Tab-separated table of C-alpha atoms in Angstrom:
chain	number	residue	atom	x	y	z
A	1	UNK	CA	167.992	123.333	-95.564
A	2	UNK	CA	168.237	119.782	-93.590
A	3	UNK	CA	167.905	116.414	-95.699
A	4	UNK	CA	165.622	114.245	-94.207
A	5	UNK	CA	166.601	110.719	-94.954
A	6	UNK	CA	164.483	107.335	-93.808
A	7	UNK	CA	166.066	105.411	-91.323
A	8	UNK	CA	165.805	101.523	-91.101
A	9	UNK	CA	164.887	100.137	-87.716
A	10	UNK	CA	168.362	99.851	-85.285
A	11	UNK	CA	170.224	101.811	-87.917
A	12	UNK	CA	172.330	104.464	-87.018
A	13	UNK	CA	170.884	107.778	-88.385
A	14	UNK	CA	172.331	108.749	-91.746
A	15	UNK	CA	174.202	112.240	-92.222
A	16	UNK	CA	173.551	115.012	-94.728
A	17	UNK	CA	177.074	116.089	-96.190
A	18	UNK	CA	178.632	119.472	-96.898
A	19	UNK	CA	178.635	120.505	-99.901
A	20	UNK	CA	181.405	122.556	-99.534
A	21	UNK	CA	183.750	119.702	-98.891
A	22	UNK	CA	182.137	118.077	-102.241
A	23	UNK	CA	183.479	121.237	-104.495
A	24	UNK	CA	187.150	120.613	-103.032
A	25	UNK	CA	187.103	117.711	-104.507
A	26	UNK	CA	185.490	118.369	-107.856
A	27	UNK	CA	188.514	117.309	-109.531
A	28	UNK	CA	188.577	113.699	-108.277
A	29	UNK	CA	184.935	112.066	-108.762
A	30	UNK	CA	186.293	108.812	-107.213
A	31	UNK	CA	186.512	110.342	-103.310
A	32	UNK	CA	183.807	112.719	-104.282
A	33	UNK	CA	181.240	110.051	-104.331
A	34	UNK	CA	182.231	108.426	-101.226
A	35	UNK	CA	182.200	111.788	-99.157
A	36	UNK	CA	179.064	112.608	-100.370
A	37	UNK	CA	177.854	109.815	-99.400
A	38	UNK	CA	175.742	110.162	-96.073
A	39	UNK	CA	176.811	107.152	-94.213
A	40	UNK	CA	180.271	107.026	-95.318
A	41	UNK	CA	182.022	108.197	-91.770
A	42	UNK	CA	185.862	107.250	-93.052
A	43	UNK	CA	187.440	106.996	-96.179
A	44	UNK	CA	190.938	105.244	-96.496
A	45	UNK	CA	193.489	105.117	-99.498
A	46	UNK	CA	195.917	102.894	-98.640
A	47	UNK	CA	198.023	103.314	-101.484
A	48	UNK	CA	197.134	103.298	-105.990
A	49	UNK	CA	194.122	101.458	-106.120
A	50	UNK	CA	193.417	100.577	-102.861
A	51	UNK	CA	190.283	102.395	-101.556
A	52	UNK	CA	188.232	101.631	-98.502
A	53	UNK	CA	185.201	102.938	-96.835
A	54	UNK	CA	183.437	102.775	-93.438
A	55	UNK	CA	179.853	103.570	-93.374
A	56	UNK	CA	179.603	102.143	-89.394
A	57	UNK	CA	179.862	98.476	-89.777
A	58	UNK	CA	183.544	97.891	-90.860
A	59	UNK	CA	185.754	99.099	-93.947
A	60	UNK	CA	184.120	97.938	-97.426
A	61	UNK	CA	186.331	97.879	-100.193
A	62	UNK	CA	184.990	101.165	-102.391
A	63	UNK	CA	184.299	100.309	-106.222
A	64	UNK	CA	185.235	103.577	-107.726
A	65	UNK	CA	188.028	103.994	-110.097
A	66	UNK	CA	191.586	103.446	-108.312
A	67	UNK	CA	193.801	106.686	-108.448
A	68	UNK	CA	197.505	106.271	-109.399
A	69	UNK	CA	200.319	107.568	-107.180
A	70	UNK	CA	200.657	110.788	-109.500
A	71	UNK	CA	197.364	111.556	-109.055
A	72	UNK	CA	197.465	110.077	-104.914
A	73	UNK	CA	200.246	112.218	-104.223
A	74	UNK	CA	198.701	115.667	-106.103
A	75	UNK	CA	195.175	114.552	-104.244
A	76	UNK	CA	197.360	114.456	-100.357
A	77	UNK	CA	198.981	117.931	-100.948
A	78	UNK	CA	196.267	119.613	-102.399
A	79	UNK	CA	193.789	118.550	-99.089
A	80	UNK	CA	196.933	119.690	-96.982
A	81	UNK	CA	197.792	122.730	-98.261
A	82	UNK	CA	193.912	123.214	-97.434
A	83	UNK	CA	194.527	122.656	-93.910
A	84	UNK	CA	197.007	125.476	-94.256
A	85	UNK	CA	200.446	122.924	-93.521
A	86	UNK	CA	202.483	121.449	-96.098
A	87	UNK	CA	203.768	118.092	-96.927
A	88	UNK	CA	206.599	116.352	-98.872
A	89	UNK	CA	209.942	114.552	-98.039
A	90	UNK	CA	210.898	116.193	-95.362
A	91	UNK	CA	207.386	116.598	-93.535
A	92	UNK	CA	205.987	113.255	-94.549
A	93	UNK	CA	203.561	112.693	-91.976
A	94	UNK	CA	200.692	115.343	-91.768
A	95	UNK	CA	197.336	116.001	-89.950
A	96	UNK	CA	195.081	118.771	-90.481
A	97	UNK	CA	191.024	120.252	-90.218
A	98	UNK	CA	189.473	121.114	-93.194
A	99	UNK	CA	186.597	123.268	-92.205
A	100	UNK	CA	183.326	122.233	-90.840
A	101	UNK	CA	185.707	119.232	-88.977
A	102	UNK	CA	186.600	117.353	-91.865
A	103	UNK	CA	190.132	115.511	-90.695
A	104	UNK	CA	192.667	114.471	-92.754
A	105	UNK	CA	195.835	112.565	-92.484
A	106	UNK	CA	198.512	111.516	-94.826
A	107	UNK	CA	201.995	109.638	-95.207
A	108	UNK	CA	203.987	109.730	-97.839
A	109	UNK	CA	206.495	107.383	-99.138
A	110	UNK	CA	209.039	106.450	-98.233
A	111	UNK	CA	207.917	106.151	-94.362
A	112	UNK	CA	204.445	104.617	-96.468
A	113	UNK	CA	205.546	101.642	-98.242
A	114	UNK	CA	202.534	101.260	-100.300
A	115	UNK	CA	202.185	104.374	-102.182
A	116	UNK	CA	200.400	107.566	-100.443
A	117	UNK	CA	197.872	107.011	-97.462
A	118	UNK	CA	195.225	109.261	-97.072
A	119	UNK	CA	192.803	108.919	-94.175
A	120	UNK	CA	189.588	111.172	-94.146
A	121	UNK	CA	187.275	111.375	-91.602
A	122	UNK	CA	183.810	112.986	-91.987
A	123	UNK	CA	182.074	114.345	-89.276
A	124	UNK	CA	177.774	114.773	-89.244
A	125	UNK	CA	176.701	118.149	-90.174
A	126	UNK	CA	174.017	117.912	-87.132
A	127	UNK	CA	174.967	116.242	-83.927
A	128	UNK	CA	172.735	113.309	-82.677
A	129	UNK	CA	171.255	113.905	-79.566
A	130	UNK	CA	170.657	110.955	-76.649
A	131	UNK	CA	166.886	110.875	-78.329
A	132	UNK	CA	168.148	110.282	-82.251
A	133	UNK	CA	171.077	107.456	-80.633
A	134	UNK	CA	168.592	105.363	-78.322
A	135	UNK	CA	166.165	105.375	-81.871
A	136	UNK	CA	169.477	103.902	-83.853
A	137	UNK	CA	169.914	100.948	-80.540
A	138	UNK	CA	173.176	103.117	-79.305
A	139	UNK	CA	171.353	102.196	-75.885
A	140	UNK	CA	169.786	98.523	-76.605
A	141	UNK	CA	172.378	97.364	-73.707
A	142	UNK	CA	172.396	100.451	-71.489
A	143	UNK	CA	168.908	102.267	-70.441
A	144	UNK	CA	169.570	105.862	-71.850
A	145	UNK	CA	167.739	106.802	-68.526
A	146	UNK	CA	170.521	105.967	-66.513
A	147	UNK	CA	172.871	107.900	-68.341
A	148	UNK	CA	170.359	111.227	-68.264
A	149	UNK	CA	170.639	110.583	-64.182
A	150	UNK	CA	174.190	110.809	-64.720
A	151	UNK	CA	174.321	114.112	-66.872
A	152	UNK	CA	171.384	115.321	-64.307
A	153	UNK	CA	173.882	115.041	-61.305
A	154	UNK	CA	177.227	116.077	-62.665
A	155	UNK	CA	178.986	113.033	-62.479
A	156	UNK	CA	182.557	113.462	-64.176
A	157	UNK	CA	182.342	110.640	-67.142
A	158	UNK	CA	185.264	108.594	-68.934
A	159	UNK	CA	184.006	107.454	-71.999
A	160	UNK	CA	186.172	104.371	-73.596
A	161	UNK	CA	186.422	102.474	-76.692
A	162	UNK	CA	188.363	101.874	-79.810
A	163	UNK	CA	188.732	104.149	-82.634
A	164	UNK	CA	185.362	104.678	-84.511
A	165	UNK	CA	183.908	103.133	-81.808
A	166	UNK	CA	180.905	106.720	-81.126
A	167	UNK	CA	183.039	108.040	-78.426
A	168	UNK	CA	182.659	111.621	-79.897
A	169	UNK	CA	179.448	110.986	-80.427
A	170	UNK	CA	178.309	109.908	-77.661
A	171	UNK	CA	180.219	112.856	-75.713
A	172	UNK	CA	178.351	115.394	-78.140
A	173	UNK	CA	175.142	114.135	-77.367
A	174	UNK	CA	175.612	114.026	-73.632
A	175	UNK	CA	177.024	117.721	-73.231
A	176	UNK	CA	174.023	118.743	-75.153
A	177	UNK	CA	171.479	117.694	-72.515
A	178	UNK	CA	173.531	119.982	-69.568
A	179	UNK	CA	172.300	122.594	-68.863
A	180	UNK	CA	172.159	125.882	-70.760
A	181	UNK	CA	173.674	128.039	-68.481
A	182	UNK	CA	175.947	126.005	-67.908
A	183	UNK	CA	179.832	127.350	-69.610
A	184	UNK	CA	181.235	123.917	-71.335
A	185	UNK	CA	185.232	124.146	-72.087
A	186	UNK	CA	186.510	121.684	-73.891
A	187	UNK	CA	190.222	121.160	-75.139
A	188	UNK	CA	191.097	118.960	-78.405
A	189	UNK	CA	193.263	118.210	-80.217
A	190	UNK	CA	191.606	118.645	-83.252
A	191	UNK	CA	188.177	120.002	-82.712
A	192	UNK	CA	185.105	117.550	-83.190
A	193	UNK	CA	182.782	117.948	-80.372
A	194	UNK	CA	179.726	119.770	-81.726
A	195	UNK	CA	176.976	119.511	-79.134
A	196	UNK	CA	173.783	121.216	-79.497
A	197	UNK	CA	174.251	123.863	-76.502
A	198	UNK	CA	174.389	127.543	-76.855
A	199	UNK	CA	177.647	128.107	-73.973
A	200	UNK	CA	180.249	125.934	-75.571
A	201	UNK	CA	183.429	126.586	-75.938
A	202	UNK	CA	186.091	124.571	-77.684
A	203	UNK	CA	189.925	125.443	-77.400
A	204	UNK	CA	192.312	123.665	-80.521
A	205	UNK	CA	195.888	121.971	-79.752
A	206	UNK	CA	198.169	123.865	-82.603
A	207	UNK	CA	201.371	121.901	-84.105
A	208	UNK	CA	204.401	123.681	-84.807
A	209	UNK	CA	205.181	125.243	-87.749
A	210	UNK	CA	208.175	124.735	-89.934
A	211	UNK	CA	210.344	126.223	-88.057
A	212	UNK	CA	209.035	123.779	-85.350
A	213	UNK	CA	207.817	127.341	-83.245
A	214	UNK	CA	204.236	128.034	-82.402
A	215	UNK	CA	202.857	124.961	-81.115
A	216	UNK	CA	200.157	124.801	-78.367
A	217	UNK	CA	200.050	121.668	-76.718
A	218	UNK	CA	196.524	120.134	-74.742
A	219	UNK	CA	198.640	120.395	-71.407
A	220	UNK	CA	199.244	124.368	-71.902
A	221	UNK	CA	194.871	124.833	-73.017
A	222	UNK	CA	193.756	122.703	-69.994
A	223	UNK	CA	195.501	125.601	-67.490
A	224	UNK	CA	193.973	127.989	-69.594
A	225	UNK	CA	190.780	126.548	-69.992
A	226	UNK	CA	190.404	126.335	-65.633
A	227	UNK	CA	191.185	130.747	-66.114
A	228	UNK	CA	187.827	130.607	-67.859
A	229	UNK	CA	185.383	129.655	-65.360
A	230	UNK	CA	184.058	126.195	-66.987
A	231	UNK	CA	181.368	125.036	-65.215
A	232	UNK	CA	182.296	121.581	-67.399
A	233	UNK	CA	185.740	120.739	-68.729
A	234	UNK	CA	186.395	118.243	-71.269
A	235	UNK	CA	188.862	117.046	-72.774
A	236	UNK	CA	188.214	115.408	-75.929
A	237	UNK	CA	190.591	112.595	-76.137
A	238	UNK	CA	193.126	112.182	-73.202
A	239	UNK	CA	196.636	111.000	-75.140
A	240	UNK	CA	199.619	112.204	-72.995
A	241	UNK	CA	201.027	113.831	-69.761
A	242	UNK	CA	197.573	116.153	-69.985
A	243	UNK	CA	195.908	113.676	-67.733
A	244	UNK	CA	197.550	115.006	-64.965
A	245	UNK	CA	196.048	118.197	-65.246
A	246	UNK	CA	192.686	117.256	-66.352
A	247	UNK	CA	192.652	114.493	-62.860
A	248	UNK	CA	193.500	117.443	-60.933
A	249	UNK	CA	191.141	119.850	-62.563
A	250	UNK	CA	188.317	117.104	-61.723
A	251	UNK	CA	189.560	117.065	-57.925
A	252	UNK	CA	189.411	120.364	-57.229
A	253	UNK	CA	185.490	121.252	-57.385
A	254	UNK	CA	185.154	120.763	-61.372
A	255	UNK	CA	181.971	118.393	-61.391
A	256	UNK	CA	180.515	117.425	-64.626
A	257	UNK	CA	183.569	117.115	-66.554
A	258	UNK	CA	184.307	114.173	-69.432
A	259	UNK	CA	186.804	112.866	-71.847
A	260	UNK	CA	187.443	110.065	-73.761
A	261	UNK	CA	190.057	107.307	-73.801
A	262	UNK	CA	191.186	104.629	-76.571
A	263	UNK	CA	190.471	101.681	-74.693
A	264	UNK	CA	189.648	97.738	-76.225
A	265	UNK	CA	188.106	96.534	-73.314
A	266	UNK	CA	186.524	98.028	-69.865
A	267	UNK	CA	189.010	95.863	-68.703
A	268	UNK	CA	192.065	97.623	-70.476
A	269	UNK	CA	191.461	100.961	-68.560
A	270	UNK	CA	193.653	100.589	-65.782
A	271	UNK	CA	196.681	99.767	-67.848
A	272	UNK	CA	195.954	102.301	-70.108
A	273	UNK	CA	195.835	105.279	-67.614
A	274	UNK	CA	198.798	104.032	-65.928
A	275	UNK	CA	200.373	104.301	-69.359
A	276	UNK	CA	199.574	108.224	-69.490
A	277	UNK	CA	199.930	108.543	-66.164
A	278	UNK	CA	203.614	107.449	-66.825
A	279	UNK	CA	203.913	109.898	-69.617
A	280	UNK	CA	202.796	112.276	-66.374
A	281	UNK	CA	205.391	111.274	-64.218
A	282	UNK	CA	202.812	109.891	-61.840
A	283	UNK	CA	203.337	106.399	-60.369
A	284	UNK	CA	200.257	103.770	-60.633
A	285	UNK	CA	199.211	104.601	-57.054
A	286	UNK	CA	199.368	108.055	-57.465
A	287	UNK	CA	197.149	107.828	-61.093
A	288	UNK	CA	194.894	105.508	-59.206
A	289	UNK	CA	194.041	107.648	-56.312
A	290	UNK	CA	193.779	110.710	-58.077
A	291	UNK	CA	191.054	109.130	-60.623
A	292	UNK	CA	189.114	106.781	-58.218
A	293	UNK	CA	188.306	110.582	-56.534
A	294	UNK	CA	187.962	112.406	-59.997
A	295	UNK	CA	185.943	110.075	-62.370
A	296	UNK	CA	182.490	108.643	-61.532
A	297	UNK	CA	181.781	106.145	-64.259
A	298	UNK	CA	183.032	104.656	-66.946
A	299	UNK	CA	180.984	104.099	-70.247
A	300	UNK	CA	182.342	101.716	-72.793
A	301	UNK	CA	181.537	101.779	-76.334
A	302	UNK	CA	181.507	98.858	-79.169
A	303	UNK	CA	181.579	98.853	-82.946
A	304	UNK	CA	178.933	95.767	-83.506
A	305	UNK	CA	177.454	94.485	-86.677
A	306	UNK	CA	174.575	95.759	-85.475
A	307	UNK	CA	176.211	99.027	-84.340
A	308	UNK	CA	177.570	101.504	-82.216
A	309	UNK	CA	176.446	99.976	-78.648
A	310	UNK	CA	177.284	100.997	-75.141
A	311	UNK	CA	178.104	98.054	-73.662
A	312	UNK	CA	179.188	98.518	-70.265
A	313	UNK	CA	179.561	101.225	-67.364
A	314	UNK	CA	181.754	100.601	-64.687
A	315	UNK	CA	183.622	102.593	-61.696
A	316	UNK	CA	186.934	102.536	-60.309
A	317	UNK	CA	188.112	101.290	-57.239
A	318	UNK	CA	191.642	100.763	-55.419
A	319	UNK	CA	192.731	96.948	-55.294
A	320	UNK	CA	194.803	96.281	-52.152
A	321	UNK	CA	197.854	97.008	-53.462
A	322	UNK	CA	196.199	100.816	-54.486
A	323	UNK	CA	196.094	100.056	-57.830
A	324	UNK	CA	193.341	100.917	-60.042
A	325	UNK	CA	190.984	98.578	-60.731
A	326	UNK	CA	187.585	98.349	-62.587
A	327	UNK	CA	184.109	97.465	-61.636
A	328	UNK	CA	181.153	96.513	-63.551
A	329	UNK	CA	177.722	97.450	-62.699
A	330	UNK	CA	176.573	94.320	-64.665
């Protein structure tokens, strides 16, 4: 049964959390309560008694009781081992997906120099939708009616901004509104995208195991992801060399497409698909004229005090040394 929760004017929606996730972590009351929390979105331990939260206006130092390293350390390999990996000395450094999405992430010392790290991040047991994000002001700088014209048409959409910034989000809510029959792919590295529409289908990067065998990289599910007749590929985050394959996916018929890029600025796109497209082994004019023919727009997203906002949508164009450049439709 849904938890209906009032929502202040320009807030962002607040998120019922699983309860599931809560009995994990029955023995330690201090990330309990933050996690159950329904507008906590990240929770950071940077080390003994260093605890942060970000309920979607910036990291707040949490008040709870600080947790030694013993009982840090015991915490990190516990949620691993949940995540079905395993961490010490010689694997310092993991990721995993709890169920229903949670992700976690860990270092331990001695690459951490401050004790154990644990990052959490929680995702929203019910997707927003473009109606529940224009209520919260997601759109106060972008008519929402624009964007449904762009959904409506099958543009292929980049969606930009920094980390927390509602790129996920944002891409949930807008594969949503396609239509039903249409088959959505999408390839993540960790899966997040939970739009409300009955033919999705989301394919999961896999790391090596132990023996450093097994892993399936986002290059490798992006060919198998064209054998399955998507009538819209995504990609959830583009990160390496599989930009050359989702750019050529886009310019061979696949309309309606998306993915998201870590971007500070509209103005840092360019340099930052060079930068993968480098990774690619594509030059700059060769990543510039294969996107200025395979992405339509550009949205950019902002973390404000106010809010997730998207503040900008631009479209790229060739500069006269075919380069990639951006333009604004301000």
């Amino acid at each position: 049964m849904e938890r209906f929760v009032a929502v202040r004017p320009g807030a962002e929606p607040p998120r019922a959390r699983r309860s599931s996730f809560d009995d994990d972590l029955a023995e330690f009351p201090e990330l309990r309560e933050l996690v159950s929390d329904s507008e906590v979105t990240d929770v950071f331990v940077n080390g003994p008694g260093r605890l942060w939260a970000d309920r979607g206006a910036g990291l707040v130092r949490a008040t709870s009781a600080a947790l030694d390293e013993p009982t840090l350390r015991e915490l990190a390999v516990r949620l691993i081992a949940l995540g079905g990996r395993h961490i010490d000395e010689a694997n310092p450094c993991v990721d995993v997906r709890l169920h229903d999405g949670v992700r976690v992430h860990v270092v331990l010392p001695p690459v951490s120099t401050t004790g154990t790290l644990i990052s959490i991040r929680l995702p929203r047991i019910v997707a927003l939708d473009l109606a529940a994000l224009e209520s919260a002001g997601f759109f106060a700088m972008v008519p929402v009616a624009a964007i449904e014209a762009m959904i409506a048409r099958r543009e292929n959409l980049l969606i930009t901004g920094a980390g927390g910034s509602g790129k996920t989000t944002l891409l949930s809510a807008l594969l949503g509104r396609a239509s039903p029959t249409d088959r959505i792919i999408a390839i993540e590295d960790v899966a997040e995208l939970r739009p409300g529409h009955p033919q999705f289908v989301s394919l999961e990067a896999r790391q090596a195991n132990l023996e450093g065998a097994g892993s399936i990289g986002l290059e490798r599910l992006l060919r198998e992801a064209l054998r399955m007749r998507p009538d819209r590929l995504v990609l959830g985050e583009c990160r390496g060399a599989e930009i050359r394959e989702l750019l050529a996916a886009l310019n061979t018929g696949h309309d309606g497409g998306a993915g998201t890029l870590h971007a500070n600025s509209l103005a840092d796109v360019p340099a930052r698909l060079e930068a993968l497209g480098a990774l690619a082994g594509l030059s700059p004019t060769a990543i510039a004229r294969q996107t200025v023919s395979a992405i339509g727009t550009v949205l950019h997203l902002q973390r404000r005090p106010e809010g997730r906002r998207l503040v900008q949508v631009g479209r790229f164009e060739l500069d006269a040394r075919d380069r990639l450049r951006m333009v604004t439709d301000d």
